[in-house]
């Protein structure tokens, strides 16, 4: 298989085995969550310390996970419960963590995340293992969310009977291996870039004030009037390159679209005192319109995006963790 298509292959497997409405994502118990987190911590520590991963592999096997080498990296993967994949750089140095939470829904994001991981020499790539609409039960963190707007339009339909935020949506439910990996990896010096997709036409239909030609939206996931340096750098690079880019400002309803203020990964970092004004880490949520992620020009679109963001994301300093 072409190594540049690894993300596409992973997304196809998610769609086939743990797609929307399949109702087979296994919510980990507290013990399983902690054990998964421990395996990630142990793996990262072994890699950074230049030690053998034999003990980490044993711990992974005890949790029915595979920890193997893949294209010069180390890959932690589950294929039984929809628990996803964590790809570790064999020579971490940058503090850059890439996260892809919505495979099989935000189409193309696993491949883009994988290509970013390789081009920017990121430390880690985390990809969820189930579609966000896999389970029909609502997330305890975001209860009672309507599946349609007041006008009856549902721009974020996940499947019959599936709420907008279910227990299988890792950005809105804390009891996921995705969140466990996130908690295990972030610390002072971390730069987390979480890759999402949206459809500008649908958002414009839901709210005509939202620009129908928007291509990229960036948000810090907090209405605190603070934009981390990496977000500002990304916004400047994208705008300069001609992308129709919006940064969530919370000035009005349209500018608050895709604000992601209930993102649980950002919430965890905020609770730990890692993100916000004067804090030692950064969290950036980027949304890409479907026109950039799908269709015959996708490859060229990805290549250009990667080149445009290279000066920002490809030059992260050494992590202090």
Tab-separated table of C-alpha atoms in Angstrom:
chain	number	residue	atom	x	y	z
A	1	UNK	CA	0.000	0.000	0.000
A	2	UNK	CA	1.188	3.517	-0.782
A	3	UNK	CA	2.280	4.878	2.624
A	4	UNK	CA	0.689	8.210	1.766
A	5	UNK	CA	-2.697	6.488	1.706
A	6	UNK	CA	-2.409	4.997	5.205
A	7	UNK	CA	-4.998	7.442	6.583
A	8	UNK	CA	-7.484	6.575	3.861
A	9	UNK	CA	-7.098	2.864	4.595
A	10	UNK	CA	-7.672	3.476	8.291
A	11	UNK	CA	-10.757	5.583	7.582
A	12	UNK	CA	-12.174	2.878	5.305
A	13	UNK	CA	-11.734	0.326	8.087
A	14	UNK	CA	-13.482	2.603	10.593
A	15	UNK	CA	-16.394	3.096	8.211
A	16	UNK	CA	-16.624	-0.630	7.511
A	17	UNK	CA	-16.316	-1.911	11.078
A	18	UNK	CA	-17.414	0.973	13.332
A	19	UNK	CA	-19.474	3.249	11.122
A	20	UNK	CA	-22.451	5.485	11.938
A	21	UNK	CA	-25.261	3.619	13.673
A	22	UNK	CA	-23.291	0.363	14.037
A	23	UNK	CA	-23.603	0.640	17.826
A	24	UNK	CA	-20.488	-1.431	18.491
A	25	UNK	CA	-18.023	1.089	19.914
A	26	UNK	CA	-17.161	-0.175	23.395
A	27	UNK	CA	-17.113	2.534	26.048
A	28	UNK	CA	-14.120	1.679	28.253
A	29	UNK	CA	-14.559	1.079	31.955
A	30	UNK	CA	-12.653	3.314	34.345
A	31	UNK	CA	-10.076	0.557	34.762
A	32	UNK	CA	-9.701	0.158	30.997
A	33	UNK	CA	-9.438	3.925	30.515
A	34	UNK	CA	-6.659	4.129	33.091
A	35	UNK	CA	-4.889	1.087	31.641
A	36	UNK	CA	-5.020	2.530	28.114
A	37	UNK	CA	-3.661	5.824	29.405
A	38	UNK	CA	-0.918	3.910	31.180
A	39	UNK	CA	0.106	2.081	28.007
A	40	UNK	CA	0.414	5.405	26.157
A	41	UNK	CA	2.483	6.903	28.989
A	42	UNK	CA	4.712	3.825	29.104
A	43	UNK	CA	5.207	3.794	25.338
A	44	UNK	CA	6.088	7.478	25.142
A	45	UNK	CA	8.485	7.181	28.088
A	46	UNK	CA	10.277	4.207	26.537
A	47	UNK	CA	10.650	5.982	23.184
A	48	UNK	CA	11.914	9.220	24.719
A	49	UNK	CA	14.244	7.330	27.027
A	50	UNK	CA	15.671	5.224	24.231
A	51	UNK	CA	14.566	2.036	25.967
A	52	UNK	CA	13.023	-1.147	24.608
A	53	UNK	CA	9.257	-1.190	24.248
A	54	UNK	CA	8.965	-4.792	25.434
A	55	UNK	CA	7.233	-3.860	28.692
A	56	UNK	CA	4.883	-1.474	26.906
A	57	UNK	CA	4.052	-4.219	24.412
A	58	UNK	CA	3.197	-6.581	27.262
A	59	UNK	CA	0.952	-3.964	28.856
A	60	UNK	CA	-0.713	-3.350	25.494
A	61	UNK	CA	-1.271	-7.057	24.927
A	62	UNK	CA	-2.891	-7.373	28.352
A	63	UNK	CA	-5.441	-4.818	27.172
A	64	UNK	CA	-5.838	-6.653	23.827
A	65	UNK	CA	-4.028	-3.902	21.946
A	66	UNK	CA	-1.287	-4.186	19.343
A	67	UNK	CA	1.911	-2.139	19.655
A	68	UNK	CA	3.937	-2.590	16.488
A	69	UNK	CA	6.305	-0.782	14.166
A	70	UNK	CA	4.752	0.958	11.142
A	71	UNK	CA	6.765	2.938	8.581
A	72	UNK	CA	9.526	3.666	11.076
A	73	UNK	CA	7.072	4.697	13.818
A	74	UNK	CA	5.398	2.866	16.675
A	75	UNK	CA	1.663	2.242	16.352
A	76	UNK	CA	-0.741	1.406	19.183
A	77	UNK	CA	-3.967	0.054	17.732
A	78	UNK	CA	-7.214	-1.657	18.635
A	79	UNK	CA	-9.274	-3.463	16.000
A	80	UNK	CA	-11.888	-5.066	18.274
A	81	UNK	CA	-13.691	-2.249	20.089
A	82	UNK	CA	-13.266	0.884	17.994
A	83	UNK	CA	-10.620	2.284	20.321
A	84	UNK	CA	-8.522	3.826	17.585
A	85	UNK	CA	-4.867	4.365	16.811
A	86	UNK	CA	-1.963	6.252	18.353
A	87	UNK	CA	1.091	6.715	16.122
A	88	UNK	CA	4.340	7.624	17.888
A	89	UNK	CA	7.332	9.247	16.221
A	90	UNK	CA	10.387	7.080	16.932
A	91	UNK	CA	12.373	10.288	17.484
A	92	UNK	CA	10.019	12.807	19.144
A	93	UNK	CA	11.351	16.318	19.455
A	94	UNK	CA	8.750	18.923	18.560
A	95	UNK	CA	5.909	18.787	21.088
A	96	UNK	CA	3.440	18.727	18.171
A	97	UNK	CA	0.461	16.416	18.743
A	98	UNK	CA	-2.026	15.899	15.910
A	99	UNK	CA	-5.539	14.634	16.628
A	100	UNK	CA	-8.165	13.330	14.204
A	101	UNK	CA	-11.370	12.675	16.167
A	102	UNK	CA	-13.977	12.129	13.439
A	103	UNK	CA	-12.953	9.530	10.836
A	104	UNK	CA	-15.788	8.337	8.580
A	105	UNK	CA	-17.614	11.623	9.241
A	106	UNK	CA	-15.095	14.393	8.574
A	107	UNK	CA	-14.012	12.561	5.444
A	108	UNK	CA	-10.378	12.800	4.446
A	109	UNK	CA	-9.154	14.029	7.816
A	110	UNK	CA	-7.329	10.783	8.729
A	111	UNK	CA	-5.262	10.984	5.539
A	112	UNK	CA	-4.587	14.682	6.041
A	113	UNK	CA	-3.601	14.044	9.658
A	114	UNK	CA	-1.247	11.264	8.573
A	115	UNK	CA	0.362	13.426	5.899
A	116	UNK	CA	0.764	16.261	8.431
A	117	UNK	CA	2.355	13.813	10.871
A	118	UNK	CA	4.943	12.794	8.286
A	119	UNK	CA	5.662	16.197	6.743
A	120	UNK	CA	5.891	18.094	10.038
A	121	UNK	CA	7.718	15.298	11.868
A	122	UNK	CA	5.133	15.538	14.662
A	123	UNK	CA	5.590	13.641	17.904
A	124	UNK	CA	2.223	11.870	17.912
A	125	UNK	CA	-0.881	11.302	15.786
A	126	UNK	CA	-4.110	10.182	17.503
A	127	UNK	CA	-6.986	8.921	15.330
A	128	UNK	CA	-10.336	7.823	16.766
A	129	UNK	CA	-11.432	4.275	15.995
A	130	UNK	CA	-15.187	4.713	15.528
A	131	UNK	CA	-17.477	7.135	13.753
A	132	UNK	CA	-18.770	9.858	16.033
A	133	UNK	CA	-22.314	8.616	15.413
A	134	UNK	CA	-21.575	4.960	16.096
A	135	UNK	CA	-23.627	4.822	19.309
A	136	UNK	CA	-27.201	6.127	19.791
A	137	UNK	CA	-26.788	7.047	23.470
A	138	UNK	CA	-26.105	10.695	24.247
A	139	UNK	CA	-22.885	11.847	25.867
A	140	UNK	CA	-23.277	12.613	29.586
A	141	UNK	CA	-21.105	15.670	28.997
A	142	UNK	CA	-23.525	17.158	26.423
A	143	UNK	CA	-27.005	15.891	27.359
A	144	UNK	CA	-30.314	16.683	25.698
A	145	UNK	CA	-28.907	18.145	22.499
A	146	UNK	CA	-31.510	18.437	19.715
A	147	UNK	CA	-30.727	16.677	16.462
A	148	UNK	CA	-32.422	19.354	14.352
A	149	UNK	CA	-32.616	23.125	14.335
A	150	UNK	CA	-35.845	24.982	15.041
A	151	UNK	CA	-36.581	25.086	11.306
A	152	UNK	CA	-36.314	21.297	11.050
A	153	UNK	CA	-32.946	21.343	9.281
A	154	UNK	CA	-30.285	18.922	10.545
A	155	UNK	CA	-26.903	19.897	9.026
A	156	UNK	CA	-24.968	17.517	11.286
A	157	UNK	CA	-26.980	14.326	10.814
A	158	UNK	CA	-25.057	11.320	12.151
A	159	UNK	CA	-27.528	8.509	11.538
A	160	UNK	CA	-31.042	7.440	12.399
A	161	UNK	CA	-31.685	7.975	16.099
A	162	UNK	CA	-28.159	9.200	16.795
A	163	UNK	CA	-27.859	12.481	18.725
A	164	UNK	CA	-25.456	15.185	17.637
A	165	UNK	CA	-23.194	14.326	20.577
A	166	UNK	CA	-23.089	10.649	21.497
A	167	UNK	CA	-20.837	8.558	23.747
A	168	UNK	CA	-18.875	7.567	20.637
A	169	UNK	CA	-17.988	11.189	19.790
A	170	UNK	CA	-14.527	11.646	21.330
A	171	UNK	CA	-14.587	15.446	21.293
A	172	UNK	CA	-17.803	15.552	23.329
A	173	UNK	CA	-17.540	12.471	25.567
A	174	UNK	CA	-14.731	11.963	28.067
A	175	UNK	CA	-14.933	8.179	28.432
A	176	UNK	CA	-12.995	7.278	25.282
A	177	UNK	CA	-9.517	5.900	24.585
A	178	UNK	CA	-8.996	9.007	22.412
A	179	UNK	CA	-9.339	11.160	25.531
A	180	UNK	CA	-7.143	8.769	27.519
A	181	UNK	CA	-4.351	9.142	24.953
A	182	UNK	CA	-4.800	12.906	24.922
A	183	UNK	CA	-4.507	13.108	28.707
A	184	UNK	CA	-1.450	10.844	28.669
A	185	UNK	CA	0.420	12.938	26.116
A	186	UNK	CA	-0.252	16.622	26.754
A	187	UNK	CA	1.890	18.738	29.012
A	188	UNK	CA	3.889	21.971	29.106
A	189	UNK	CA	5.280	22.658	25.647
A	190	UNK	CA	2.600	20.657	23.833
A	191	UNK	CA	1.023	22.092	20.707
A	192	UNK	CA	-2.185	20.197	19.937
A	193	UNK	CA	-3.725	20.649	16.499
A	194	UNK	CA	-7.073	18.916	16.149
A	195	UNK	CA	-8.213	18.374	12.555
A	196	UNK	CA	-11.911	18.578	11.671
A	197	UNK	CA	-14.112	19.010	8.622
A	198	UNK	CA	-17.226	21.052	7.895
A	199	UNK	CA	-19.494	21.946	4.997
A	200	UNK	CA	-19.748	25.688	4.459
A	201	UNK	CA	-22.863	25.382	2.299
A	202	UNK	CA	-24.745	23.556	5.053
A	203	UNK	CA	-23.694	26.079	7.669
A	204	UNK	CA	-24.760	28.889	5.357
A	205	UNK	CA	-28.117	27.175	4.890
A	206	UNK	CA	-28.513	26.879	8.663
A	207	UNK	CA	-27.343	30.473	9.219
A	208	UNK	CA	-27.262	32.742	6.127
A	209	UNK	CA	-24.809	35.078	7.873
A	210	UNK	CA	-22.177	32.345	7.771
A	211	UNK	CA	-20.131	32.785	4.550
A	212	UNK	CA	-20.998	30.140	1.973
A	213	UNK	CA	-17.486	30.304	0.543
A	214	UNK	CA	-15.626	29.821	3.838
A	215	UNK	CA	-12.805	27.292	3.423
A	216	UNK	CA	-11.127	27.211	6.817
A	217	UNK	CA	-12.228	28.039	10.360
A	218	UNK	CA	-9.838	28.228	13.302
A	219	UNK	CA	-10.864	28.353	16.942
A	220	UNK	CA	-9.067	28.252	20.302
A	221	UNK	CA	-12.242	26.641	21.762
A	222	UNK	CA	-12.589	29.370	24.399
A	223	UNK	CA	-14.229	32.777	24.467
A	224	UNK	CA	-11.402	34.363	26.456
A	225	UNK	CA	-10.113	36.867	23.870
A	226	UNK	CA	-6.868	34.907	23.596
A	227	UNK	CA	-5.486	33.333	20.445
A	228	UNK	CA	-2.446	31.112	20.897
A	229	UNK	CA	0.581	31.979	18.735
A	230	UNK	CA	0.281	28.849	16.602
A	231	UNK	CA	-3.349	29.675	15.771
A	232	UNK	CA	-2.397	33.224	14.826
A	233	UNK	CA	0.447	31.922	12.684
A	234	UNK	CA	-1.818	29.437	10.921
A	235	UNK	CA	-4.459	32.098	10.278
A	236	UNK	CA	-1.902	34.504	8.827
A	237	UNK	CA	-0.326	31.843	6.600
A	238	UNK	CA	-3.678	30.643	5.279
A	239	UNK	CA	-5.039	34.133	4.661
A	240	UNK	CA	-1.844	35.224	2.918
A	241	UNK	CA	-2.081	32.167	0.668
A	242	UNK	CA	-5.595	33.174	-0.375
A	243	UNK	CA	-7.679	30.759	1.676
A	244	UNK	CA	-11.029	32.163	2.793
A	245	UNK	CA	-10.225	31.801	6.468
A	246	UNK	CA	-12.236	32.692	9.542
A	247	UNK	CA	-11.086	32.835	13.150
A	248	UNK	CA	-13.908	32.389	15.644
A	249	UNK	CA	-14.377	35.750	17.357
A	250	UNK	CA	-17.672	35.324	19.240
A	251	UNK	CA	-18.741	38.759	17.982
A	252	UNK	CA	-22.099	37.409	16.803
A	253	UNK	CA	-23.844	34.126	16.028
A	254	UNK	CA	-22.178	33.667	12.651
A	255	UNK	CA	-18.682	34.336	14.012
A	256	UNK	CA	-19.346	31.805	16.763
A	257	UNK	CA	-20.106	28.972	14.322
A	258	UNK	CA	-17.692	26.071	14.814
A	259	UNK	CA	-16.399	27.585	18.058
A	260	UNK	CA	-16.110	24.111	19.651
A	261	UNK	CA	-16.350	25.483	23.167
A	262	UNK	CA	-17.562	22.111	24.449
A	263	UNK	CA	-14.501	20.262	23.118
A	264	UNK	CA	-13.446	17.941	25.955
A	265	UNK	CA	-9.764	17.774	24.958
A	266	UNK	CA	-9.458	21.546	25.244
A	267	UNK	CA	-11.450	21.436	28.488
A	268	UNK	CA	-9.001	18.936	29.988
A	269	UNK	CA	-6.008	21.104	29.094
A	270	UNK	CA	-7.740	24.160	30.540
A	271	UNK	CA	-8.503	22.289	33.762
A	272	UNK	CA	-4.843	21.312	34.005
A	273	UNK	CA	-3.768	24.923	33.595
A	274	UNK	CA	-2.054	24.200	30.288
A	275	UNK	CA	-3.875	26.512	27.859
A	276	UNK	CA	-5.018	30.105	27.901
A	277	UNK	CA	-3.243	33.448	28.351
A	278	UNK	CA	0.262	32.958	29.689
A	279	UNK	CA	-0.070	29.160	29.842
A	280	UNK	CA	2.641	26.704	28.688
A	281	UNK	CA	0.763	24.762	25.970
A	282	UNK	CA	-1.452	25.497	22.969
A	283	UNK	CA	-4.611	23.980	21.516
A	284	UNK	CA	-5.824	24.752	17.983
A	285	UNK	CA	-9.012	23.402	16.400
A	286	UNK	CA	-8.982	23.650	12.600
A	287	UNK	CA	-12.018	23.025	10.389
A	288	UNK	CA	-11.632	22.417	6.650
A	289	UNK	CA	-14.468	22.679	4.168
A	290	UNK	CA	-15.421	19.542	2.255
A	291	UNK	CA	-14.221	21.174	-0.993
A	292	UNK	CA	-10.655	20.827	0.311
A	293	UNK	CA	-11.062	17.259	1.586
A	294	UNK	CA	-12.979	15.541	-1.202
A	295	UNK	CA	-13.043	15.284	-4.971
A	296	UNK	CA	-10.415	14.853	-7.706
A	297	UNK	CA	-8.337	17.837	-6.521
A	298	UNK	CA	-7.967	16.558	-2.956
A	299	UNK	CA	-4.353	15.458	-3.376
A	300	UNK	CA	-3.299	18.834	-4.741
A	301	UNK	CA	-5.332	20.603	-2.043
A	302	UNK	CA	-3.615	18.634	0.708
A	303	UNK	CA	-0.163	19.264	-0.747
A	304	UNK	CA	-0.788	23.005	-0.923
A	305	UNK	CA	-2.244	23.142	2.598
A	306	UNK	CA	0.742	21.259	3.973
A	307	UNK	CA	3.160	23.604	2.222
A	308	UNK	CA	1.318	26.724	3.396
A	309	UNK	CA	1.318	25.591	7.044
A	310	UNK	CA	4.876	24.216	6.978
A	311	UNK	CA	6.503	27.417	8.311
A	312	UNK	CA	4.168	27.324	11.306
A	313	UNK	CA	3.668	23.663	12.180
A	314	UNK	CA	6.927	22.296	10.833
A	315	UNK	CA	9.096	24.442	13.086
A	316	UNK	CA	7.871	23.678	16.598
A	317	UNK	CA	10.548	23.815	19.283
A	318	UNK	CA	11.555	20.975	21.567
A	319	UNK	CA	8.984	19.927	24.155
A	320	UNK	CA	9.867	20.702	27.754
A	321	UNK	CA	8.036	17.676	29.056
